[in-house]
Amino acid sequence: MNGEIVQNLKLLSPELVLVFFLVVLFTVDSIWEQTRKNFVPLAVVFAACLLGTVATCWVSKTAPTVFFSGLVANDNFSAFFRYVFLFSCAAGMYLAFGSKELEKQNRMEFALLIVCVTFGMSLMAISTHLLMLYIGIETVSILSFVMAGFKSEDLRASEASFKYFIFGAFASALMLYGFSLLYGLTGSLQYGEIAQYVQANLGNMPYLLPLSLILVYSGLAYKISAFPMHFWTPDVYEGAPTPVASFFSVAPKAAGLAAILRFFLDILSYDAASGSWKAIGGEQLVSVVAVLSAITMTVGNLSAIGQNSVKRMLAYSSIAHVGYMLMGILTLDTFGLGAILFYIIAYCAMNFGAFWVVSIVADLKGSDRLDAFRGLGWSMPILGVTMVIFLASLAGIPMFSGFIGKMLIFGAIVKTPGLLWLAVLGVLNSVVSLYYYAKILRELWLEGREPGTASELSIYHGVALVGLAIPTVVLGLWFAPVIHFVERSIATIL
Amino acid sequence: MDLTELSIVSIKTLLIYVAFIQVVPVMIWVERKGAALIQDRPGPNRVGPFGVFQPIADALKFLFKEDPVPKEVNRLLYNLGPFLILLPSSLIIAAIPVGDRVELFGRDILLQVADIDVALLFFLSISSLGVYGILFGGWASNNKYSLLGAMRSSSQVISYEIPIALSAANAVMFYGTFSLRQMVMQQEGVLLGFLPNWGIWFQPIGFLVLFVALFAETNRLPFDLPESEAELVGGYHTEYGSMKFAAFFMAEYINLATASALLVTLFFGGWHVPWLSDSWLLLKLGSQNVVALVQVAMFLAKISVLLCIFVWVRWTVPRFRFDQLMHLAWGNLIPLGLANIIVTAILLYFFEGR
Amino acid sequence: MEAFLPIGILFLFAVMLCAGIYVLTNLLGPRIFQKNKLSTYECGVQNPLFETNARLPFKFRFYLVAVIFLLFDVEGAFFLPWALVYRESLQLGANLLIAMLVFSVFIILGLIYVFQNNYLNVD
C-alpha cells in the first residue's frame, strides 16, 4: 500500500484500536446470545481502553504533525485528551455495569455506544478541520441522544433524550451556519488556513468574522453546556440513567473544551502587552468571553441552591464548573490554558466520583432526592468518606485537587490586567457552591442514621470509589508533575 | 442554442417521448393476449382483428368516464398524485440511448433525448421520485385501506431501490462510466469469437439482481401486492376515477418500458446488432441513416423480448406475501449485490491490478 | 448545462400530457351528483355522514424501514463514485480495493445488526 497512507494510519492508531474493538463487539454481539448479560462487554471495553492507552503512548512519541492532508493533528494535546477520554470510557462502562438501572438493558449495545462515543470524542479533540470537527460532534451528539434514552421503557429517559435531540439539532444548525460563513470568508475549512486569513486581515476585519465565531462558539457551548446553551443540562441529566449522566458530565465536556481550545487558539493570538487578543476586536472579545463565563458560573451555582434532586443539583454544578474552566481561556498563555487542562483532570475524577455515589444511592433507595441520602454516611462509611472528599474537592476546599485547579485558574486571571472582578466573582461562586454541596453532606452525616438500615457497599463499587478518591486527594498535594504534563501538552498547540 | 438546434431537439424529444408512450397501448394488448394464451382462453378478440383496437377502446372508455372526487380528500395532493407518478416515468426516457447517430440537415443528431455524462445516475435518482406519487395518492385519498396500501407499496419500492443502486454500481465498475451511451458503445462486436459482446456475460449476478429488483420497482407481479390490494380491498389508487386511474397504469407501463430499456442498455448491448459491428453495417448498408433505422429496430426488438418475459412471468408466478417480499430485498438481494461488488472488485484487481 | 436542456423540454411535454389528461377528463366526463359518490370506499360499510377519516396513528415499523433504507441508500451512493474510478485506479495499487473492503465490512456489520434485531419485520 501507499507508504504515506500507512504512516498516517499509524498516527491514528488509538482511534483505530477503538474501531477494531467496535467491530469485535458487533461480531460478538451477533454471534453469542448470552453475552448480553454477563461481563464480556465490560472486559472488551477495558481491553479497548487499555490498548488505546498503549497506542496513545506509542503515538505521542512522534513529533507533532498535522496529517491526512490537514484533517487531524497528532500532538501532546491530542494525547492528553485521548487519555482523558479512554479513562472516562472505562469508568463509565464500569459504572454502567454495576448499576441496577441498566440491568435489564442490552449491555453489549451500551458498550458499543460508549466505545463509539469515545471514538467521536477523540475525533473532536484531534481534528484540525471544521468538517472533521463536525463529524466528531455529530457522532458524539447522536450517540448521546441514544444513550440518554437507553432505558426505552422509562418515560423520563425518553423525554430527556428527546429534549437533548431537539436542542442538539438546533445547536448543530447554528454551528453549521458559522462554518459556512467562515468558509465563505476564508475559502477554507482547515484551521491553519483560516488562521492565515485572519493574520493577513488583522487591520480590516470583515464584520462577519466575529459573527461566525460566535455561531461556532454557540454550537460548541451546547456541547460543554455553557451559557446560553446550557438549558438542556438539568433535564437531560435528571432523566437519563445515572451512569449515562455521569459519563455526559465529564467526557463530552472535555471533548468540547478540546475543540474550543484547538479552534480558537489557532485563530486568535494573545498580545501580552495590552492584555488583549489580537485580531477580532481585541478587548471586546475578551470581555464577551469573560462575561459569558461569569454568567455561566453564576447561573449554575445559583440554580443549584434550590434543587431537591441531587442529579439536577450536580447538573447545575457541572454548568458552574464549565464556567470556571472557560475563565482559563481568557489568558492565552501556557499557564492559564494549562490550568484548564489540570482542572479537566481533577474535575473528571471528582465529578465521576460524585455521580457514582448518587448512582449507588439511587440503586439502593430508588430515588435521587436529598432525603435518600439520609444517614448513609454512618451505614456505608466508605461511601460517606469518599463523598466528602469529592464534594469538598468540587467546592474548592484546600488539600484537594479541585482547590488546586481553581487556584491555578484564578491565579491566571488575577495576573491578567482588568479581569480582577472575574476572579473575585469566581471565589464568591465557590463559596455559594459550598452551600449546596454541604446540603448533601449534611444529609449523609448529620441527620442521624435511620434505624435498621445496615447496607453493605459492594466491593465492585467500593474499589471504584476509592480509586477515584485517591487521585482527588493526591492531586491536591502533589501536583507538580501533572502541571508539567499539562503545560507540555498545551504548549504544542500554542 | 439557436433556433434550428432547439427545434431539432424539441422534435426529437417529442418523437422519442411519443414512441415510449405508444408502449402503453401495445403493452395493454400484449398483456391481455399473453394472459389469454397462458391461461388457455381467447382474450380480447372483438374490438378489431385479434382485438388490436382494444387499448383504444380502453382509453376512450377512461376518457369518457366520470371523475368522482370524494368529499374529504386533500384536494391539492389528490390532484398531484397521478401527476407526480407520470412525471418521473416520463423524465427517465431522457437518459436512454435509442440508437446511434442520424445525419440529417447536415448535422449529427444523437438518438438520445439528452446525452448527459451521468445518465445512469439520472436514471437512478429520477426513478426514486416515483415514491412521491404513491404516497400522495394514498394519503390524500383519506381512506384507511389506501393509506396502508400506499405505505406498503412505498416501503416495497424503496427497499428495492438499493439492489438497483448496487447493481448499477457493479455495471459502472465494469464499464468505467456513468453515461449509458458509452456503455452501449463498449458492447459492440464479438467476444471470444462466438458470443456477442454483451454485458451479461461479464456480470450475470448483476443482471439477476437488477432483473428481480426491477420487477419490484415497477410493482409488477410477483411483487404487485399494492395492486392486488386494489383488486381486493383498496390500494393507493382506489379513490381515483377515469383518467387519473389510468394515469397510474400508464406510469406503470412506461416504467416497465424504461426498466426494460435499462436492462437492454446495461446487459444486452443496447442498440447493437449482435455479432455485427457498426462499421461493418455502415459498409454494407451505405448510409448512416439506414444503419440508424436498423439499430432502432434492434433496440425495439430487444425491449419487446424483455417485455414479453415480464408478461410471461406475471401470469405464471404467484404473488409474494409482504414479509416475503421484504425479506427477499433485504435478506437476499442486498447481500447478493454487495457480495457481487466485492467479488467483482477482487477479480478485477487480480486481472488488471498493477 | 447544454446537455440538460432537452430534459427541460421533455419535462414541458410531460407536464402538457398530464395537464391534457386532466383537461380532457373534466371536459369529456359527465358530472352526475350522487350522494354515495362522496364517501370513500369502505368495503360496503356505509358511513352515514359520508365522512371518513384515515388519519390513523402511524405505524412505527414503516418509519424504521425508511430510516434503514436511508442508511443503505447513502452506502449505495458511496459505492457509485468509487465504482467510477475503480478500474483506472488499479494501475496504482490496491488502495481502493482495501478501502472498499473496509467500508463493506461496516456495511455488512450493519446489515447483520439489522437482521439480528429483526428491525425489518413489517407486518
PDB file of N, CA, C and O in Angstrom, chain A residues 1-12 16 67-68, chain C residues 95-96 98-99:
ATOM      1  N   MET A   1       0.834  -1.193   0.000  1.00  0.00           N
ATOM      2  CA  MET A   1       0.000   0.000   0.000  1.00  0.00           C
ATOM      3  C   MET A   1       0.865   1.238   0.000  1.00  0.00           C
ATOM      4  O   MET A   1       2.058   1.179   0.231  1.00  0.00           O
ATOM      5  N   ASN A   2       0.241   2.308  -0.240  1.00  0.00           N
ATOM      6  CA  ASN A   2       0.923   3.577  -0.287  1.00  0.00           C
ATOM      7  C   ASN A   2       1.572   3.896   1.069  1.00  0.00           C
ATOM      8  O   ASN A   2       0.928   3.833   2.104  1.00  0.00           O
ATOM      9  N   GLY A   3       2.836   4.255   1.034  1.00  0.00           N
ATOM     10  CA  GLY A   3       3.565   4.447   2.290  1.00  0.00           C
ATOM     11  C   GLY A   3       3.006   5.572   3.127  1.00  0.00           C
ATOM     12  O   GLY A   3       2.948   5.488   4.348  1.00  0.00           O
ATOM     13  N   GLU A   4       2.549   6.623   2.463  1.00  0.00           N
ATOM     14  CA  GLU A   4       2.090   7.768   3.243  1.00  0.00           C
ATOM     15  C   GLU A   4       0.808   7.451   3.979  1.00  0.00           C
ATOM     16  O   GLU A   4       0.607   7.865   5.122  1.00  0.00           O
ATOM     17  N   ILE A   5      -0.064   6.687   3.321  1.00  0.00           N
ATOM     18  CA  ILE A   5      -1.324   6.350   3.975  1.00  0.00           C
ATOM     19  C   ILE A   5      -1.060   5.475   5.193  1.00  0.00           C
ATOM     20  O   ILE A   5      -1.669   5.661   6.249  1.00  0.00           O
ATOM     21  N   VAL A   6      -0.125   4.541   5.047  1.00  0.00           N
ATOM     22  CA  VAL A   6       0.179   3.687   6.189  1.00  0.00           C
ATOM     23  C   VAL A   6       0.737   4.517   7.330  1.00  0.00           C
ATOM     24  O   VAL A   6       0.387   4.322   8.502  1.00  0.00           O
ATOM     25  N   GLN A   7       1.596   5.486   6.986  1.00  0.00           N
ATOM     26  CA  GLN A   7       2.154   6.351   8.030  1.00  0.00           C
ATOM     27  C   GLN A   7       1.061   7.119   8.745  1.00  0.00           C
ATOM     28  O   GLN A   7       1.036   7.220   9.968  1.00  0.00           O
ATOM     29  N   ASN A   8       0.132   7.654   7.964  1.00  0.00           N
ATOM     30  CA  ASN A   8      -0.953   8.407   8.574  1.00  0.00           C
ATOM     31  C   ASN A   8      -1.822   7.526   9.444  1.00  0.00           C
ATOM     32  O   ASN A   8      -2.282   7.935  10.502  1.00  0.00           O
ATOM     33  N   LEU A   9      -2.071   6.303   8.980  1.00  0.00           N
ATOM     34  CA  LEU A   9      -2.910   5.414   9.773  1.00  0.00           C
ATOM     35  C   LEU A   9      -2.226   5.048  11.085  1.00  0.00           C
ATOM     36  O   LEU A   9      -2.885   4.858  12.098  1.00  0.00           O
ATOM     37  N   LYS A  10      -0.878   4.969  11.038  1.00  0.00           N
ATOM     38  CA  LYS A  10      -0.191   4.659  12.297  1.00  0.00           C
ATOM     39  C   LYS A  10      -0.410   5.764  13.308  1.00  0.00           C
ATOM     40  O   LYS A  10      -0.573   5.510  14.501  1.00  0.00           O
ATOM     41  N   LEU A  11      -0.446   7.014  12.810  1.00  0.00           N
ATOM     42  CA  LEU A  11      -0.630   8.111  13.752  1.00  0.00           C
ATOM     43  C   LEU A  11      -2.043   8.133  14.298  1.00  0.00           C
ATOM     44  O   LEU A  11      -2.307   8.777  15.306  1.00  0.00           O
ATOM     45  N   LEU A  12      -2.954   7.450  13.602  1.00  0.00           N
ATOM     46  CA  LEU A  12      -4.337   7.443  14.041  1.00  0.00           C
ATOM     47  C   LEU A  12      -4.637   6.201  14.866  1.00  0.00           C
ATOM     48  O   LEU A  12      -5.790   5.885  15.118  1.00  0.00           O
ATOM     49  N   LEU A  16      -8.048   3.824  15.727  1.00  0.00           N
ATOM     50  CA  LEU A  16      -8.217   2.562  15.008  1.00  0.00           C
ATOM     51  C   LEU A  16      -8.406   1.403  15.977  1.00  0.00           C
ATOM     52  O   LEU A  16      -9.157   0.477  15.693  1.00  0.00           O
ATOM     53  N   PHE A  67      -1.810  15.601   9.911  1.00  0.00           N
ATOM     54  CA  PHE A  67      -1.742  14.613   8.841  1.00  0.00           C
ATOM     55  C   PHE A  67      -3.101  14.406   8.212  1.00  0.00           C
ATOM     56  O   PHE A  67      -4.060  15.103   8.523  1.00  0.00           O
ATOM     57  N   PHE A  68      -3.161  13.447   7.331  1.00  0.00           N
ATOM     58  CA  PHE A  68      -4.335  13.220   6.475  1.00  0.00           C
ATOM     59  C   PHE A  68      -4.736  14.517   5.798  1.00  0.00           C
ATOM     60  O   PHE A  68      -5.883  14.918   5.830  1.00  0.00           O
TER      61      PHE A  68
ATOM     62  N   ASN C  95      -5.026   0.238  -3.274  1.00  0.00           N
ATOM     63  CA  ASN C  95      -5.581   1.137  -2.255  1.00  0.00           C
ATOM     64  C   ASN C  95      -7.083   1.148  -2.235  1.00  0.00           C
ATOM     65  O   ASN C  95      -7.714   0.984  -1.194  1.00  0.00           O
ATOM     66  N   LEU C  96      -7.700   1.361  -3.421  1.00  0.00           N
ATOM     67  CA  LEU C  96      -9.149   1.494  -3.445  1.00  0.00           C
ATOM     68  C   LEU C  96      -9.829   0.196  -3.071  1.00  0.00           C
ATOM     69  O   LEU C  96     -10.900   0.199  -2.486  1.00  0.00           O
ATOM     70  N   ILE C  98      -8.733  -2.058  -0.904  1.00  0.00           N
ATOM     71  CA  ILE C  98      -8.703  -2.202   0.554  1.00  0.00           C
ATOM     72  C   ILE C  98      -9.691  -1.231   1.196  1.00  0.00           C
ATOM     73  O   ILE C  98     -10.435  -1.590   2.119  1.00  0.00           O
ATOM     74  N   ALA C  99      -9.725  -0.017   0.661  1.00  0.00           N
ATOM     75  CA  ALA C  99     -10.650   0.961   1.242  1.00  0.00           C
ATOM     76  C   ALA C  99     -12.082   0.475   1.139  1.00  0.00           C
ATOM     77  O   ALA C  99     -12.861   0.543   2.095  1.00  0.00           O
TER      78      ALA C  99
END
